[in-house]
Amino acid sequence: MAPRQCTPVLSQLPKTSVQDLQRLHSRVERRRRKPQNKRPPEYYQNLIKEHDKVKAVIQNDYSDATKDNVSIIRGKFIRFCNDQLGTNWRIVIQDCSRGTVLGFLRHIYDNDRVNKRGAMQQYLAQFGMLFNQENGHLLDSNDRKEALKYLDTFGLDNTVKSKPVLGVDDLLLLLHFHWARDTSTFPTERHRVQFAFILLLLSGTGCRPAELVDATKKRKEGARLGDKDHEAVDDNILAADKSDDNFGTGRNKDVDGRDENNLTGISEGGVEKDARRFNALCYEDVRLLIVRSPNSGERDVLAMEVTLAHHKGHKKRPKPTVFFFTEVDEPICCPITHLISLALADNAFEAPSLSTPQRVFEHKTKLKTPIFRRDEQTALTYHQLRDSLIRLGRAAGLKETLTSYCFRRGTANVVDSTATEAVRDQVMRHNAKSAVFNGAYINERVRFDVQSAVLERPSADGVLRMLTHMSLMRDPRAPVHVPDDVLAAFPPDHHITALEQQREQLKVGIYRIQGRDVEAEVRQLTAAIGSARSRWRKIISEEYRADYFRRRPTEDIERQNGGQEEESYVEPVIQHQIPERMQLAELMCTHITKISAQDAIHRRIQAAELMQALCDCQEVAPRYQLQPRLPPRTMFKEESPEVGPLAPVIPLVCGKSQCIFCIGDESKSYEQRNYVIVIYETTFSTSSHMSSQYFL
């Protein structure tokens, strides 16, 4: 093929705006050398004396989750010392003997809901951190070994949960179900698009969920920690440290005469700090590239570069990893198509002409915007991602619980079978030669046909690959919710009944408790009752679903041996409310074997356009829908009138039982906007609907 003809163009530098000059100035100032501090010899002498003391301890900079765990174990130890020993907990922990450790473990076992040995081991490890924090040295190793042996006398459950591994067939199953069969609703349809993008990134990078979404925990309030004395002591120590920071030498100043305590990075005026607002994947972490194809004569290739920096331990040992993605012919498996649709919906491209997928770099004001969000200003949290994964796995009929680590284990096992150990550790963000993969991520189902190797016959790799994935026991007939009659057959829970009786005794028949002396205690009991009911329903649901998977094979075998007709599963007909989703599901779930490169590009462009349009839509929850009534059948055959399709008509005048906000919401479908007219029967219900949906 003839070489490309390039037209010579005069090289011109781009125009520099005021904002560009400010950013350039900020980057230059950040690279300025650190100022030197001139300290007198007395400073270092006092520093040595201070840290040579026996009780001088530099506190560990734990994460927020670790601080919460230490606070919880501190509260348990305080209650143990107050109720059982009658002594201040700080005196006890400073002279903590082996018997004290064993007695504290027995106290936790007797008073807490602990059934697993691993939970008690975790409590012991947290107590070791508390001991180290208070005494400045580790708990005696012999005492720790004796405590572990003492745990064996409790008779705790030592079984290990299964660690399912998700393969490519499982991924295609979940994506197909997500686009075509899922009947659940999201706050907006943008959540549906970004959830599919998350599934592709989880399987394509093997990352933890905290590298994509915001996984920061909400810190517990100080009143809930149960250690006000400890907080007061910490405040006094902190104040003493601040007042004696320079050990009697006065406030130090650097060579320029500036106060060192006022130096936070660069103290130049007008310097912009490049700080992240969200601990999640943002647009600045993703870069789209156009790469010239290595095969001459072919079109340029669109690639995507994703930098994952929020890995485990990134605050102490930052080790960002860069992953590359290329175009995939199938739009359902192409992460670049999903990213382009989300970026176009967010107006994240800086070039104004990039408004459609046919004209595809990020806008500077959108660089720090999270890609996966709850709304315009808040990043998607880990709990929302976890709940969506669990819901999708249950609705798809998987036996095991679907979590983000199913994707991570699947990616790790695939990379381990094809790449070197160094590449595998890099993908998983593991330290070199740490053997973490062999201990925690390797597939518990052996991925090798040992029987065929022993018998020296050809291995059944296809069957073995199917047997090692989590979709082996998939059953779409599995119940998602427990029937009401099954819930009614269960006897009332004694713990919940006791809490309700205690609340009724406090209320003494009074309905309104606001402003009364028992208000705080009644509200606390109400919250405890709600948590207990949710926990009880969750246990019943899990056991009912597990019992179905245990009983179903036996019932099918008995039905087949008894000569009964085999029950055939008929997939329910799914009718989506939004037309764009119907078109997108048909496009995504249609597999074409022989397709040209130009047709594949056209399919991806069409999918991106539909996803971009879908991001602006909103689906109504099923409880607000009203199924249309079918007209009664007539005994006579009627001829169809020869008229064209009529355009949907929205009434201009609203009645008293009609919601003006719903009827004017263009993000909803035509059927949803018209159904609102007949849903509300009275003016009171219409007002209640408006108050709950639009005025809160």
XYZ file of C-alpha atoms in Angstrom:
696
model
C 0.000 0.000 0.000
C 1.243 3.470 -0.786
C 2.695 5.437 2.124
C 0.649 8.144 3.788
C 0.819 11.614 2.295
C 1.266 14.179 5.045
C 0.662 17.846 4.329
C 3.368 20.064 5.877
C 1.976 22.374 8.548
C 3.811 25.228 10.217
C 4.529 24.373 13.840
C 2.830 26.791 16.226
C 2.829 26.789 19.993
C -0.594 26.665 21.641
C -1.942 29.780 23.267
C -1.266 30.053 26.995
C -4.140 31.309 29.117
C -4.028 32.766 32.613
C -5.171 29.458 34.119
C -2.390 27.617 32.302
C 0.180 30.076 33.675
C -1.134 29.575 37.211
C -0.883 25.793 36.914
C 2.617 26.097 35.489
C 3.606 28.369 38.370
C 2.190 25.877 40.879
C 4.150 22.986 39.414
C 7.366 25.038 39.380
C 6.905 26.085 43.007
C 6.312 22.506 44.116
C 9.731 21.568 42.748
C 11.546 24.243 44.758
C 14.153 22.926 47.154
C 13.108 22.412 50.752
C 14.385 25.213 53.016
C 17.044 24.283 55.558
C 16.402 24.557 59.299
C 19.185 25.801 61.566
C 18.712 24.267 65.013
C 20.917 24.735 68.083
C 22.766 21.743 69.622
C 20.457 21.804 72.658
C 17.550 20.800 70.459
C 19.131 17.488 69.450
C 20.382 16.810 72.996
C 16.895 17.263 74.425
C 15.433 15.184 71.611
C 17.721 12.278 72.483
C 16.905 12.502 76.195
C 13.177 12.639 75.522
C 13.098 9.513 73.375
C 15.477 7.555 75.612
C 12.775 7.382 78.264
C 11.193 3.991 78.889
C 7.625 5.103 78.193
C 8.499 7.256 75.185
C 6.518 5.823 72.279
C 5.905 7.187 68.787
C 2.344 6.249 67.986
C 1.659 4.305 64.811
C -0.199 6.130 62.079
C -3.023 3.632 61.720
C -5.750 3.916 59.131
C -9.226 5.074 60.120
C -10.580 1.519 60.077
C -7.751 0.298 62.330
C -8.321 3.180 64.737
C -11.987 2.233 64.962
C -11.087 -1.403 65.645
C -8.654 -0.404 68.401
C -11.310 1.865 69.905
C -13.832 -0.988 69.903
C -11.459 -3.421 71.625
C -10.547 -0.659 74.112
C -14.214 -0.242 74.985
C -14.577 -3.993 75.532
C -11.496 -4.022 77.766
C -12.783 -1.041 79.774
C -16.086 -2.826 80.435
C -14.188 -5.968 81.425
C -12.032 -4.054 83.913
C -14.954 -2.096 85.370
C -17.434 -4.979 85.656
C -15.178 -7.909 86.517
C -12.004 -6.453 88.059
C -13.173 -3.117 89.461
C -9.890 -1.459 88.469
C -8.870 1.252 86.058
C -8.137 -0.299 82.687
C -4.904 1.624 82.172
C -3.391 0.185 85.350
C -4.417 -3.324 84.288
C -3.005 -3.121 80.766
C 0.309 -1.695 81.946
C 0.823 -4.802 84.074
C -1.081 -7.241 81.876
C -0.427 -10.872 82.750
C -1.222 -14.038 80.840
C -4.238 -14.713 83.010
C -5.638 -11.263 82.293
C -5.460 -11.926 78.554
C -7.192 -15.290 78.902
C -9.863 -13.845 81.185
C -10.554 -11.034 78.737
C -10.976 -13.517 75.869
C -13.407 -15.572 77.975
C -15.349 -12.386 78.777
C -15.689 -11.587 75.062
C -16.843 -15.128 74.291
C -19.460 -15.095 77.057
C -20.958 -11.686 76.284
C -20.605 -11.222 72.500
C -22.099 -13.058 69.517
C -18.926 -14.911 68.549
C -19.222 -18.221 66.701
C -16.076 -18.288 64.561
C -12.541 -18.939 65.706
C -11.284 -16.365 63.213
C -13.291 -13.646 64.986
C -11.640 -14.453 68.324
C -8.223 -14.446 66.678
C -9.006 -11.005 65.285
C -9.984 -9.770 68.748
C -6.677 -11.076 70.093
C -4.745 -9.270 67.354
C -6.605 -6.018 68.075
C -5.856 -6.360 71.777
C -2.189 -6.773 70.852
C -2.313 -3.435 69.002
C -3.927 -1.796 72.047
C -1.228 -3.293 74.297
C 1.507 -1.994 71.997
C -0.101 1.438 71.873
C -0.199 1.746 75.670
C 3.100 0.084 76.650
C 5.378 0.720 73.683
C 6.267 -2.936 73.120
C 4.600 -6.020 71.726
C 2.609 -8.532 73.701
C 4.712 -11.451 74.879
C 4.855 -14.140 72.193
C 4.457 -16.951 74.740
C 1.309 -15.323 76.122
C -0.033 -15.018 72.582
C 0.603 -18.709 71.895
C -1.100 -19.705 75.132
C -4.081 -17.534 74.212
C -4.381 -19.258 70.829
C -4.337 -22.656 72.517
C -6.927 -21.415 75.014
C -9.254 -20.545 72.127
C -9.368 -24.226 71.180
C -11.264 -24.950 74.396
C -14.205 -22.749 73.319
C -15.388 -25.164 70.631
C -15.679 -22.439 67.987
C -16.480 -23.044 64.349
C -13.267 -23.344 62.337
C -14.740 -23.962 58.879
C -13.689 -21.777 55.952
C -16.101 -20.220 53.490
C -15.719 -21.076 49.838
C -13.824 -18.659 47.618
C -15.528 -18.794 44.217
C -13.583 -17.813 41.107
C -15.314 -15.936 38.307
C -14.413 -16.814 34.714
C -15.116 -15.273 31.340
C -18.305 -17.283 30.876
C -19.550 -16.042 34.255
C -18.722 -12.468 33.256
C -20.660 -12.748 29.997
C -23.573 -14.275 31.895
C -23.669 -11.382 34.371
C -23.359 -8.726 31.668
C -26.092 -10.351 29.585
C -28.394 -10.576 32.594
C -27.582 -7.006 33.621
C -28.539 -5.518 30.268
C -31.398 -7.788 29.169
C -32.955 -9.591 32.154
C -32.427 -7.377 35.191
C -35.666 -5.810 36.437
C -34.211 -3.792 39.303
C -34.199 -0.004 39.177
C -31.341 2.420 39.794
C -31.519 6.058 40.949
C -30.686 7.041 37.359
C -29.859 4.968 34.316
C -26.320 6.330 34.451
C -25.807 3.983 37.399
C -26.689 1.072 35.125
C -24.037 2.081 32.579
C -21.345 2.727 35.175
C -22.118 -0.562 36.955
C -21.418 -2.483 33.738
C -18.183 -0.500 33.355
C -17.198 -1.461 36.911
C -17.727 -5.152 36.124
C -15.409 -4.857 33.116
C -12.725 -3.053 35.127
C -12.936 -5.546 37.991
C -12.358 -8.446 35.623
C -9.831 -6.613 33.438
C -7.578 -5.358 36.232
C -8.220 -7.639 39.215
C -8.381 -4.560 41.427
C -9.930 -4.208 44.827
C -13.181 -2.203 45.042
C -11.430 0.632 46.920
C -9.391 1.370 43.785
C -12.548 2.261 41.847
C -15.092 3.595 44.346
C -14.957 5.445 47.651
C -14.380 2.878 50.402
C -13.632 5.254 53.278
C -15.502 4.425 56.462
C -17.472 6.950 58.399
C -15.562 7.604 61.597
C -17.331 6.731 64.801
C -18.244 9.537 67.130
C -16.182 10.003 70.254
C -19.159 9.369 72.524
C -19.604 5.890 71.035
C -16.029 4.840 71.715
C -16.566 4.594 75.456
C -13.133 5.979 76.340
C -13.427 9.617 77.300
C -10.561 9.274 79.750
C -8.275 8.055 77.000
C -9.268 10.945 74.739
C -8.568 13.480 77.499
C -5.132 11.986 78.146
C -4.374 12.067 74.431
C -5.386 15.727 74.291
C -3.082 16.561 77.211
C -0.179 14.709 75.635
C -0.817 16.416 72.327
C -0.899 19.826 74.005
C 2.335 19.060 75.850
C 3.977 17.962 72.632
C 2.960 21.161 70.904
C 4.167 23.365 73.749
C 7.456 21.472 74.135
C 7.999 20.625 70.492
C 11.357 22.360 70.352
C 12.449 21.339 73.875
C 12.769 24.817 75.337
C 14.530 26.409 72.393
C 11.602 28.553 71.283
C 9.905 28.479 67.938
C 12.375 27.596 65.231
C 12.734 29.572 62.085
C 14.472 28.666 58.887
C 17.193 30.601 57.106
C 14.637 32.894 55.475
C 13.137 33.877 58.832
C 9.853 32.039 58.244
C 8.114 30.046 60.931
C 8.544 26.321 60.350
C 5.187 25.504 61.955
C 3.454 27.525 59.270
C 5.147 25.646 56.439
C 2.731 23.249 54.808
C 4.359 22.213 51.606
C 5.067 25.392 49.634
C 4.166 28.582 51.456
C 4.311 30.779 48.379
C 1.198 32.821 47.835
C -1.079 31.693 45.062
C 0.406 28.196 44.776
C -2.265 25.678 43.879
C -2.181 22.345 45.676
C -2.903 19.371 43.474
C -4.958 17.510 46.080
C -7.537 14.837 45.366
C -11.056 15.322 46.590
C -12.155 11.692 46.279
C -10.409 8.413 46.982
C -11.882 6.914 43.849
C -11.129 6.571 40.161
C -11.402 10.004 38.530
C -11.159 11.218 34.975
C -7.576 12.336 35.578
C -6.651 8.668 36.124
C -7.867 7.659 32.664
C -6.329 8.661 29.354
C -7.582 7.891 25.869
C -4.907 7.263 23.241
C -4.952 6.873 19.470
C -2.162 4.480 18.502
C -1.010 3.805 14.977
C -1.726 0.208 14.039
C 1.361 -2.024 13.738
C -0.164 -3.535 10.605
C 0.357 -1.200 7.681
C -2.788 -0.129 5.906
C -5.122 -0.592 8.882
C -6.812 2.213 10.747
C -5.462 3.698 13.955
C -6.375 1.902 17.177
C -8.166 3.551 20.091
C -6.637 2.586 23.453
C -7.311 3.473 27.078
C -4.805 3.880 29.903
C -6.098 3.427 33.457
C -3.905 4.290 36.447
C -4.911 2.590 39.704
C -3.226 4.262 42.668
C -5.555 3.595 45.637
C -4.296 0.087 46.276
C -3.954 -1.520 49.682
C -1.320 0.366 51.692
C -0.995 3.192 49.168
C -0.485 5.800 51.910
C 2.702 4.174 53.199
C 3.973 2.408 50.088
C 2.508 4.037 46.968
C 2.809 1.717 44.003
C 0.499 2.848 41.180
C -0.183 0.373 38.403
C -1.110 1.282 34.829
C -3.387 -0.972 32.776
C -4.065 -0.696 29.055
C -7.288 -1.553 27.256
C -7.909 -1.812 23.536
C -11.052 -1.956 21.444
C -13.239 -5.059 21.538
C -15.573 -5.889 18.670
C -18.427 -6.811 21.022
C -19.791 -3.604 22.635
C -20.882 -5.506 25.744
C -17.216 -6.334 26.511
C -15.614 -3.044 25.384
C -14.676 -0.820 28.364
C -13.606 2.018 26.038
C -17.152 2.281 24.692
C -18.536 2.513 28.222
C -16.015 5.195 29.216
C -16.715 7.323 26.145
C -20.464 7.210 26.770
C -20.023 8.245 30.423
C -17.553 11.001 29.540
C -19.862 12.397 26.867
C -22.803 12.315 29.262
C -20.704 14.227 31.841
C -19.324 16.670 29.242
C -15.830 15.662 30.347
C -14.035 16.251 27.050
C -12.268 19.584 26.762
C -12.773 19.939 23.021
C -16.267 21.369 22.369
C -16.547 19.423 19.117
C -16.348 16.089 20.959
C -20.043 15.848 21.685
C -20.869 12.545 19.969
C -19.122 9.161 19.907
C -18.355 9.642 16.233
C -15.916 12.493 17.052
C -13.868 10.940 19.724
C -9.007 15.108 26.038
C -10.819 15.378 29.201
C -12.023 18.789 30.388
C -9.785 20.328 33.036
C -12.697 21.082 35.318
C -13.746 17.413 35.194
C -10.358 15.828 35.869
C -10.993 15.375 39.590
C -14.596 14.272 39.082
C -15.185 10.602 39.955
C -16.248 8.441 37.053
C -18.477 6.304 39.275
C -20.794 8.588 41.232
C -24.002 8.624 43.240
C -24.793 12.153 42.107
C -22.966 15.112 40.637
C -20.931 15.810 43.782
C -20.565 12.450 45.559
C -18.524 9.410 44.626
C -20.072 5.959 44.578
C -19.463 4.201 47.885
C -18.257 0.670 48.420
C -21.469 -0.326 50.184
C -23.560 0.581 47.141
C -21.260 -1.406 44.861
C -21.330 -4.381 47.256
C -25.132 -4.367 47.461
C -25.454 -4.124 43.664
C -23.103 -7.077 43.159
C -24.953 -9.219 45.695
C -28.305 -8.329 44.142
C -27.066 -9.115 40.613
C -25.642 -12.484 41.673
C -28.842 -13.518 43.447
C -31.046 -12.393 40.567
C -28.862 -14.255 38.051
C -29.244 -17.490 40.048
C -25.683 -17.939 41.331
C -25.292 -20.192 44.337
C -22.368 -18.354 45.948
C -22.477 -14.714 46.935
C -21.105 -12.484 44.195
C -18.451 -10.085 45.515
C -15.724 -7.979 43.971
C -13.130 -10.519 45.087
C -14.708 -13.121 42.812
C -13.510 -10.972 39.902
C -10.136 -10.429 41.556
C -9.560 -14.143 42.131
C -10.631 -14.912 38.566
C -8.190 -12.386 37.110
C -5.385 -13.627 39.354
C -5.832 -17.252 38.295
C -5.972 -16.349 34.601
C -2.811 -14.242 34.818
C -1.053 -16.918 36.872
C -1.650 -19.551 34.193
C -0.288 -17.428 31.329
C 2.192 -14.893 32.768
C 5.243 -14.965 34.996
C 5.144 -14.676 38.761
C 6.526 -11.122 38.618
C 3.766 -9.993 36.257
C 1.150 -11.711 38.404
C 2.357 -9.907 41.537
C 2.380 -6.611 39.644
C -1.193 -7.085 38.461
C -2.348 -8.057 41.952
C -0.279 -5.318 43.657
C 1.469 -7.901 45.836
C 4.978 -7.625 47.178
C 7.539 -9.707 45.347
C 7.863 -13.291 46.614
C 5.169 -12.753 49.238
C 3.216 -15.916 48.323
C -0.060 -14.091 49.004
C -1.585 -15.516 45.834
C -0.945 -19.119 46.866
C -2.389 -18.499 50.296
C -5.498 -16.450 49.536
C -6.280 -16.229 45.807
C -5.520 -19.568 44.205
C -8.574 -21.460 43.018
C -9.553 -24.050 45.608
C -10.817 -26.177 42.708
C -7.702 -27.670 41.150
C -7.280 -26.371 37.596
C -5.482 -29.479 36.378
C -6.887 -32.795 35.182
C -5.008 -35.005 37.626
C -7.033 -38.094 36.701
C -6.135 -37.834 33.009
C -2.489 -37.235 33.864
C -2.358 -40.350 36.057
C -4.155 -42.487 33.466
C -2.034 -40.975 30.664
C -4.981 -39.995 28.537
C -5.933 -36.682 26.884
C -7.146 -34.143 29.393
C -10.676 -32.742 29.284
C -9.723 -29.084 29.490
C -13.095 -27.748 28.353
C -15.059 -29.661 30.968
C -12.482 -28.838 33.630
C -12.709 -25.124 32.857
C -16.473 -25.269 33.272
C -16.230 -27.190 36.557
C -13.882 -24.656 38.167
C -16.126 -21.598 37.696
C -18.848 -20.347 40.011
C -21.672 -20.556 37.446
C -21.584 -24.369 37.564
C -24.501 -24.579 40.029
C -26.421 -21.620 38.619
C -30.189 -21.958 38.785
C -32.358 -19.050 37.589
C -35.321 -20.582 39.441
C -33.663 -20.001 42.816
C -35.776 -17.732 45.043
C -34.541 -14.215 45.612
C -36.986 -13.388 48.426
C -38.550 -15.545 51.116
C -42.324 -16.047 50.640
C -44.609 -14.423 53.179
C -46.099 -17.736 54.308
C -42.620 -19.054 55.142
C -41.821 -15.941 57.158
C -45.145 -16.209 58.984
C -44.421 -19.840 59.901
C -41.313 -18.889 61.881
C -41.771 -18.356 65.620
C -41.000 -14.851 66.895
C -37.408 -14.181 67.836
C -36.933 -14.039 71.605
C -34.358 -11.265 71.450
C -36.586 -9.029 69.329
C -39.599 -9.741 71.549
C -37.636 -8.799 74.673
C -36.532 -5.516 73.111
C -40.096 -4.674 72.064
C -41.419 -5.393 75.560
C -38.717 -3.219 77.078
C -39.638 -0.386 74.733
C -43.351 -0.673 75.572
C -42.562 -0.526 79.287
C -40.669 2.709 78.768
C -43.366 4.300 76.614
C -46.221 3.332 78.975
C -48.766 3.654 76.198
C -47.525 7.079 75.097
C -47.331 7.551 71.343
C -45.284 10.745 71.137
C -42.033 10.641 73.093
C -40.375 13.773 71.771
C -39.167 15.957 74.630
C -39.682 13.300 77.307
C -37.043 11.821 79.583
C -37.142 8.398 77.932
C -36.794 9.718 74.375
C -33.117 8.819 73.932
C -33.525 5.332 75.377
C -36.664 4.600 73.338
C -35.014 5.704 70.110
C -31.985 3.573 70.905
C -34.230 0.553 71.460
C -36.091 1.274 68.207
C -32.825 1.305 66.284
C -31.751 -1.935 67.969
C -35.082 -3.576 67.076
C -34.723 -2.529 63.443
C -31.181 -3.907 63.266
C -32.240 -7.171 64.886
C -35.155 -7.597 62.470
C -32.928 -6.937 59.448
C -30.364 -9.420 60.712
C -33.046 -12.043 61.353
C -34.565 -11.630 57.879
C -31.119 -11.841 56.300
C -30.351 -15.109 58.100
C -33.696 -16.594 57.062
C -33.194 -15.507 53.446
C -29.692 -16.983 53.240
C -30.714 -20.294 54.787
C -33.872 -20.545 52.660
C -31.867 -20.009 49.470
C -29.165 -22.470 50.559
C -31.854 -25.033 51.396
C -33.270 -24.637 47.871
C -29.921 -25.497 46.285
C -29.669 -28.543 48.583
C -33.184 -29.831 47.880
C -33.576 -29.066 44.197
C -31.223 -31.743 42.750
C -32.820 -34.447 44.913
C -36.333 -33.413 43.882
C -35.374 -33.411 40.197
C -33.877 -36.906 40.501
C -36.961 -38.262 42.283
C -39.262 -36.695 39.703
C -37.247 -38.198 36.853
C -37.081 -41.676 38.423
C -40.793 -41.552 39.205
C -41.662 -41.102 35.553
C -43.008 -37.620 36.013
C -42.616 -35.017 33.345
C -39.473 -32.971 33.744
C -40.178 -29.425 34.768
C -39.146 -27.021 32.054
C -38.013 -23.531 32.895
C -39.569 -20.776 30.822
C -37.817 -17.451 31.062
C -40.227 -14.651 31.922
C -40.839 -11.972 29.349
C -39.053 -8.794 30.372
C -40.499 -5.501 29.201
C -38.223 -2.539 29.784
C -39.741 0.883 30.293
C -37.112 2.945 28.471
C -36.842 2.471 24.689
C -33.089 3.190 24.701
C -32.511 0.331 27.091
C -34.526 -2.054 24.914
C -32.446 -1.135 21.885
C -29.230 -1.337 23.896
C -30.097 -4.771 25.299
C -30.801 -6.095 21.816
C -27.544 -4.631 20.508
C -25.420 -5.787 23.437
C -26.760 -9.326 23.668
C -26.645 -10.113 19.942
C -23.469 -11.996 19.093
C -22.234 -11.760 15.508
C -19.479 -14.159 14.515
C -18.425 -12.828 11.130
C -18.344 -9.055 11.098
C -16.160 -6.592 9.274
C -14.034 -4.001 11.032
C -16.202 -1.144 9.802
C -19.392 -2.830 11.002
C -17.809 -3.480 14.414
C -16.932 0.212 14.701
C -20.488 1.142 13.735
C -21.913 -1.163 16.431
C -19.677 0.346 19.099
C -20.622 3.871 18.045
C -24.303 2.953 18.156
C -23.880 1.375 21.604
C -22.066 4.465 22.906
C -24.818 6.738 21.585
C -27.509 4.642 23.242
C -25.617 4.547 26.550
C -25.096 8.309 26.393
C -28.822 8.802 25.886
C -29.597 6.271 28.617
C -27.561 8.254 31.159
C -30.166 11.042 31.001
C -33.110 8.717 31.688
C -34.671 7.441 34.874
C -36.682 4.281 35.408
C -39.616 4.200 37.797
C -39.660 1.552 40.502
C -42.127 -1.310 39.876
C -44.338 -0.357 42.832
C -45.341 2.836 41.016
C -46.167 1.129 37.740
C -49.664 0.264 36.587
C -50.108 -2.430 33.992
C -52.450 -1.356 31.159
C -55.685 -3.273 30.806
C -56.172 -5.254 27.625
C -59.343 -4.462 25.640
C -62.035 -7.182 25.759
C -62.115 -9.569 22.848
C -64.981 -9.231 20.381
C -66.783 -12.030 18.597
C -66.480 -10.359 15.217
C -63.373 -9.845 13.177
C -62.548 -6.205 12.704
C -60.469 -4.708 9.955
C -57.474 -2.659 11.010
C -57.794 0.976 10.003
C -55.164 2.057 7.536
C -53.639 4.905 9.499
C -50.048 5.687 10.288
C -48.487 5.661 13.752
C -49.604 8.495 15.983
C -47.129 10.564 17.918
C -47.419 10.378 21.722
C -49.586 13.142 23.098
C -49.053 14.687 26.524
C -52.083 16.585 27.902
C -51.601 20.307 28.410
C -54.126 20.675 31.245
C -53.508 18.630 34.402
C -56.319 17.287 36.518
C -56.523 17.355 40.301
C -55.338 13.718 40.558
C -52.361 14.236 38.274
C -48.720 14.942 39.240
C -47.475 17.901 37.237
C -43.837 17.080 37.972
C -44.042 13.482 36.758
C -45.986 14.386 33.639
C -43.334 16.941 32.703
C -40.298 14.766 33.476
C -38.742 14.064 30.095
C -36.298 11.544 31.584
C -39.196 9.088 32.016
C -40.829 7.132 29.256
C -44.150 8.060 27.681
C -45.956 5.191 29.416
C -44.640 6.230 32.833
C -45.725 9.824 32.340
C -49.222 8.757 31.283
C -49.559 6.127 34.007
C -49.117 8.810 36.598
C -52.512 10.192 35.557
C -54.421 7.155 36.823
C -52.219 6.115 39.744
C -53.444 8.755 42.168
C -57.126 8.610 42.979
C -57.482 11.431 45.488
C -56.037 14.859 45.998
C -54.547 13.758 49.314
C -52.556 10.931 47.720
C -51.344 13.303 44.998
C -50.138 15.795 47.604
C -48.425 13.031 49.568
C -46.698 11.847 46.421
C -45.426 15.346 45.595
C -44.222 15.927 49.147
C -42.327 12.643 49.349
C -40.828 12.741 45.862
C -40.038 16.394 45.183
C -40.222 18.544 48.334
C -38.016 16.642 50.793
